[in-house]
Amino acid sequence: MNLPSNKKECFAQLDDMLSEADKRAIVEAEDLFEFHFTLGLWIRNNWLYDRSEEELESLSKAFGIDVPYFATDDLSSEILEAYKKYLKRNK
């Protein structure tokens, strides 16, 4: 698995990895916090930890986090929020 560097790559990997039931659960979730310790943790462990500051900053900007300090929790949440919107648009 390649580390995604932008939204398109993140969404493509999630599309390949998740089942239709998983995608439906994301779309139907009222609060994506329920995914914080499941899919969100997977994103942090596999995509965010052990990346350079420059890589994290670039990925953060792709998801609208444009601040000098960011937390991987914030970025994983933004990825999930953006993915939910992407799924809703592509039903």
Short mmCIF file of N, CA and C in Angstrom, two decimals:
data_model
loop_
_atom_site.label_atom_id
_atom_site.label_comp_id
_atom_site.label_asym_id
_atom_site.label_seq_id
_atom_site.Cartn_x
_atom_site.Cartn_y
_atom_site.Cartn_z
N MET A 1 0.85 -1.18 0.00
CA MET A 1 0.00 0.00 0.00
C MET A 1 0.89 1.24 0.00
N ASN A 2 0.60 2.15 -0.90
CA ASN A 2 1.30 3.43 -0.94
C ASN A 2 0.64 4.40 0.01
N LEU A 3 1.44 5.26 0.61
CA LEU A 3 0.88 6.29 1.47
C LEU A 3 0.22 7.36 0.59
N PRO A 4 -1.04 7.67 0.85
CA PRO A 4 -1.71 8.67 0.02
C PRO A 4 -1.14 10.06 0.30
N SER A 5 -1.10 10.88 -0.74
CA SER A 5 -0.58 12.23 -0.57
C SER A 5 -1.61 13.30 -0.88
N ASN A 6 -2.83 12.87 -1.25
CA ASN A 6 -3.89 13.84 -1.54
C ASN A 6 -5.25 13.16 -1.34
N LYS A 7 -6.31 13.95 -1.49
CA LYS A 7 -7.66 13.42 -1.28
C LYS A 7 -7.97 12.26 -2.22
N LYS A 8 -7.66 12.44 -3.49
CA LYS A 8 -7.98 11.42 -4.48
C LYS A 8 -7.37 10.07 -4.10
N GLU A 9 -6.12 10.07 -3.69
CA GLU A 9 -5.45 8.83 -3.30
C GLU A 9 -6.05 8.26 -2.02
N CYS A 10 -6.39 9.11 -1.06
CA CYS A 10 -7.03 8.64 0.17
C CYS A 10 -8.35 7.96 -0.15
N PHE A 11 -9.17 8.64 -0.95
CA PHE A 11 -10.50 8.11 -1.26
C PHE A 11 -10.40 6.81 -2.06
N ALA A 12 -9.46 6.75 -2.99
CA ALA A 12 -9.29 5.53 -3.79
C ALA A 12 -8.91 4.34 -2.91
N GLN A 13 -8.01 4.57 -1.97
CA GLN A 13 -7.62 3.47 -1.08
C GLN A 13 -8.77 3.06 -0.17
N LEU A 14 -9.50 4.04 0.35
CA LEU A 14 -10.65 3.70 1.20
C LEU A 14 -11.71 2.95 0.39
N ASP A 15 -11.95 3.41 -0.84
CA ASP A 15 -12.92 2.71 -1.70
C ASP A 15 -12.55 1.25 -1.89
N ASP A 16 -11.28 0.99 -2.12
CA ASP A 16 -10.81 -0.38 -2.34
C ASP A 16 -10.87 -1.23 -1.07
N MET A 17 -10.63 -0.59 0.05
CA MET A 17 -10.48 -1.31 1.31
C MET A 17 -11.83 -1.61 2.00
N LEU A 18 -12.77 -0.69 1.89
CA LEU A 18 -14.02 -0.81 2.65
C LEU A 18 -15.10 -1.54 1.88
N SER A 19 -15.90 -2.28 2.61
CA SER A 19 -17.04 -2.96 2.02
C SER A 19 -18.17 -1.95 1.79
N GLU A 20 -19.15 -2.36 1.01
CA GLU A 20 -20.32 -1.48 0.79
C GLU A 20 -21.04 -1.21 2.11
N ALA A 21 -21.08 -2.20 2.99
CA ALA A 21 -21.72 -2.01 4.31
C ALA A 21 -20.95 -0.98 5.13
N ASP A 22 -19.62 -1.03 5.08
CA ASP A 22 -18.80 -0.04 5.80
C ASP A 22 -19.06 1.36 5.26
N LYS A 23 -19.12 1.48 3.96
CA LYS A 23 -19.35 2.79 3.33
C LYS A 23 -20.73 3.32 3.71
N ARG A 24 -21.72 2.45 3.71
CA ARG A 24 -23.08 2.84 4.09
C ARG A 24 -23.11 3.32 5.54
N ALA A 25 -22.37 2.63 6.42
CA ALA A 25 -22.32 3.02 7.84
C ALA A 25 -21.71 4.41 7.99
N ILE A 26 -20.71 4.71 7.19
CA ILE A 26 -20.10 6.04 7.24
C ILE A 26 -21.10 7.10 6.78
N VAL A 27 -21.76 6.85 5.67
CA VAL A 27 -22.74 7.81 5.14
C VAL A 27 -23.87 8.03 6.12
N GLU A 28 -24.33 6.98 6.77
CA GLU A 28 -25.48 7.07 7.66
C GLU A 28 -25.14 7.54 9.07
N ALA A 29 -23.87 7.59 9.41
CA ALA A 29 -23.47 7.98 10.77
C ALA A 29 -23.82 9.44 11.05
N GLU A 30 -24.46 9.67 12.19
CA GLU A 30 -24.75 11.04 12.59
C GLU A 30 -23.50 11.72 13.12
N ASP A 31 -22.63 10.96 13.75
CA ASP A 31 -21.40 11.50 14.32
C ASP A 31 -20.27 10.54 13.97
N LEU A 32 -19.32 11.02 13.21
CA LEU A 32 -18.22 10.16 12.78
C LEU A 32 -17.26 9.83 13.91
N PHE A 33 -17.47 10.37 15.09
CA PHE A 33 -16.62 10.02 16.22
C PHE A 33 -16.69 8.53 16.51
N GLU A 34 -17.78 7.89 16.14
CA GLU A 34 -17.89 6.44 16.37
C GLU A 34 -16.82 5.66 15.60
N PHE A 35 -16.18 6.30 14.64
CA PHE A 35 -15.11 5.66 13.87
C PHE A 35 -13.72 6.07 14.37
N HIS A 36 -13.67 6.89 15.41
CA HIS A 36 -12.39 7.43 15.89
C HIS A 36 -11.40 6.33 16.28
N PHE A 37 -11.88 5.30 16.94
CA PHE A 37 -10.99 4.24 17.42
C PHE A 37 -11.01 3.00 16.53
N THR A 38 -11.64 3.11 15.36
CA THR A 38 -11.64 1.99 14.40
C THR A 38 -10.96 2.48 13.12
N LEU A 39 -11.74 2.95 12.18
CA LEU A 39 -11.17 3.43 10.92
C LEU A 39 -10.26 4.63 11.13
N GLY A 40 -10.64 5.53 12.01
CA GLY A 40 -9.79 6.69 12.30
C GLY A 40 -8.43 6.27 12.84
N LEU A 41 -8.42 5.29 13.72
CA LEU A 41 -7.16 4.76 14.26
C LEU A 41 -6.35 4.09 13.17
N TRP A 42 -7.00 3.36 12.29
CA TRP A 42 -6.30 2.73 11.18
C TRP A 42 -5.64 3.79 10.30
N ILE A 43 -6.37 4.87 10.01
CA ILE A 43 -5.81 5.96 9.20
C ILE A 43 -4.58 6.55 9.90
N ARG A 44 -4.70 6.81 11.18
CA ARG A 44 -3.55 7.40 11.91
C ARG A 44 -2.36 6.45 11.90
N ASN A 45 -2.60 5.17 12.20
CA ASN A 45 -1.51 4.20 12.28
C ASN A 45 -0.86 3.92 10.92
N ASN A 46 -1.65 3.88 9.86
CA ASN A 46 -1.14 3.47 8.56
C ASN A 46 -0.78 4.62 7.63
N TRP A 47 -1.40 5.76 7.81
CA TRP A 47 -1.16 6.87 6.90
C TRP A 47 -0.46 8.07 7.53
N LEU A 48 -0.59 8.26 8.84
CA LEU A 48 -0.14 9.52 9.42
C LEU A 48 1.09 9.40 10.31
N TYR A 49 1.14 8.41 11.15
CA TYR A 49 2.31 8.27 12.02
C TYR A 49 3.52 7.91 11.18
N ASP A 50 4.65 8.31 11.58
CA ASP A 50 5.92 8.02 10.89
C ASP A 50 6.05 8.71 9.54
N ARG A 51 5.34 9.79 9.32
CA ARG A 51 5.50 10.59 8.10
C ARG A 51 6.25 11.85 8.45
N SER A 52 6.92 12.40 7.49
CA SER A 52 7.67 13.64 7.73
C SER A 52 6.70 14.79 7.98
N GLU A 53 7.20 15.81 8.61
CA GLU A 53 6.38 16.99 8.88
C GLU A 53 5.89 17.61 7.58
N GLU A 54 6.73 17.61 6.56
CA GLU A 54 6.34 18.18 5.27
C GLU A 54 5.20 17.38 4.62
N GLU A 55 5.30 16.06 4.71
CA GLU A 55 4.24 15.22 4.14
C GLU A 55 2.92 15.45 4.87
N LEU A 56 2.97 15.51 6.19
CA LEU A 56 1.76 15.74 6.97
C LEU A 56 1.17 17.11 6.69
N GLU A 57 2.04 18.10 6.56
CA GLU A 57 1.56 19.45 6.28
C GLU A 57 0.89 19.50 4.91
N SER A 58 1.46 18.85 3.92
CA SER A 58 0.88 18.82 2.58
C SER A 58 -0.47 18.11 2.59
N LEU A 59 -0.55 16.97 3.25
CA LEU A 59 -1.81 16.24 3.33
C LEU A 59 -2.84 17.04 4.11
N SER A 60 -2.43 17.69 5.17
CA SER A 60 -3.34 18.52 5.96
C SER A 60 -3.94 19.62 5.10
N LYS A 61 -3.11 20.29 4.31
CA LYS A 61 -3.60 21.36 3.44
C LYS A 61 -4.59 20.82 2.42
N ALA A 62 -4.38 19.60 1.94
CA ALA A 62 -5.31 19.00 0.98
C ALA A 62 -6.69 18.81 1.60
N PHE A 63 -6.74 18.69 2.93
CA PHE A 63 -8.01 18.50 3.63
C PHE A 63 -8.46 19.75 4.37
N GLY A 64 -7.87 20.89 4.03
CA GLY A 64 -8.34 22.16 4.57
C GLY A 64 -7.81 22.54 5.93
N ILE A 65 -6.82 21.84 6.42
CA ILE A 65 -6.20 22.22 7.70
C ILE A 65 -4.97 23.03 7.35
N ASP A 66 -5.07 24.33 7.53
CA ASP A 66 -4.00 25.22 7.10
C ASP A 66 -3.43 25.98 8.30
N VAL A 67 -2.98 25.24 9.28
CA VAL A 67 -2.39 25.84 10.47
C VAL A 67 -1.02 25.22 10.70
N PRO A 68 -0.12 25.96 11.32
CA PRO A 68 1.21 25.42 11.54
C PRO A 68 1.22 24.18 12.45
N TYR A 69 0.31 24.12 13.41
CA TYR A 69 0.25 22.97 14.30
C TYR A 69 -1.03 22.22 14.03
N PHE A 70 -0.93 20.94 13.90
CA PHE A 70 -2.12 20.11 13.71
C PHE A 70 -1.88 18.81 14.45
N ALA A 71 -2.96 18.14 14.76
CA ALA A 71 -2.87 16.85 15.42
C ALA A 71 -3.32 15.77 14.44
N THR A 72 -2.71 14.62 14.55
CA THR A 72 -3.11 13.53 13.66
C THR A 72 -4.58 13.15 13.89
N ASP A 73 -5.08 13.34 15.12
CA ASP A 73 -6.51 13.09 15.37
C ASP A 73 -7.36 14.02 14.52
N ASP A 74 -6.96 15.29 14.45
CA ASP A 74 -7.71 16.25 13.64
C ASP A 74 -7.68 15.86 12.17
N LEU A 75 -6.52 15.47 11.70
CA LEU A 75 -6.40 15.12 10.29
C LEU A 75 -7.20 13.86 9.95
N SER A 76 -7.15 12.85 10.81
CA SER A 76 -7.94 11.64 10.53
C SER A 76 -9.43 11.96 10.54
N SER A 77 -9.86 12.86 11.41
CA SER A 77 -11.27 13.28 11.43
C SER A 77 -11.64 14.01 10.15
N GLU A 78 -10.77 14.89 9.68
CA GLU A 78 -11.03 15.61 8.43
C GLU A 78 -11.10 14.66 7.24
N ILE A 79 -10.23 13.67 7.23
CA ILE A 79 -10.25 12.68 6.15
C ILE A 79 -11.58 11.94 6.15
N LEU A 80 -12.04 11.53 7.33
CA LEU A 80 -13.32 10.82 7.43
C LEU A 80 -14.50 11.71 7.02
N GLU A 81 -14.48 12.97 7.45
CA GLU A 81 -15.56 13.90 7.07
C GLU A 81 -15.59 14.10 5.56
N ALA A 82 -14.42 14.31 4.97
CA ALA A 82 -14.35 14.51 3.52
C ALA A 82 -14.77 13.24 2.77
N TYR A 83 -14.37 12.09 3.30
CA TYR A 83 -14.75 10.82 2.66
C TYR A 83 -16.26 10.62 2.71
N LYS A 84 -16.88 10.98 3.82
CA LYS A 84 -18.33 10.87 3.92
C LYS A 84 -19.01 11.75 2.86
N LYS A 85 -18.53 12.97 2.69
CA LYS A 85 -19.09 13.86 1.66
C LYS A 85 -18.88 13.27 0.26
N TYR A 86 -17.70 12.73 0.04
CA TYR A 86 -17.38 12.09 -1.24
C TYR A 86 -18.35 10.93 -1.51
N LEU A 87 -18.59 10.09 -0.50
CA LEU A 87 -19.51 8.96 -0.68
C LEU A 87 -20.91 9.44 -0.98
N LYS A 88 -21.36 10.48 -0.31
CA LYS A 88 -22.72 11.00 -0.54
C LYS A 88 -22.87 11.53 -1.96
N ARG A 89 -21.82 12.17 -2.48
CA ARG A 89 -21.87 12.72 -3.84
C ARG A 89 -21.85 11.61 -4.89
N ASN A 90 -21.26 10.49 -4.56
CA ASN A 90 -21.05 9.43 -5.55
C ASN A 90 -21.97 8.23 -5.35
N LYS A 91 -23.09 8.43 -4.71
CA LYS A 91 -24.05 7.33 -4.50
C LYS A 91 -24.60 6.87 -5.81
#
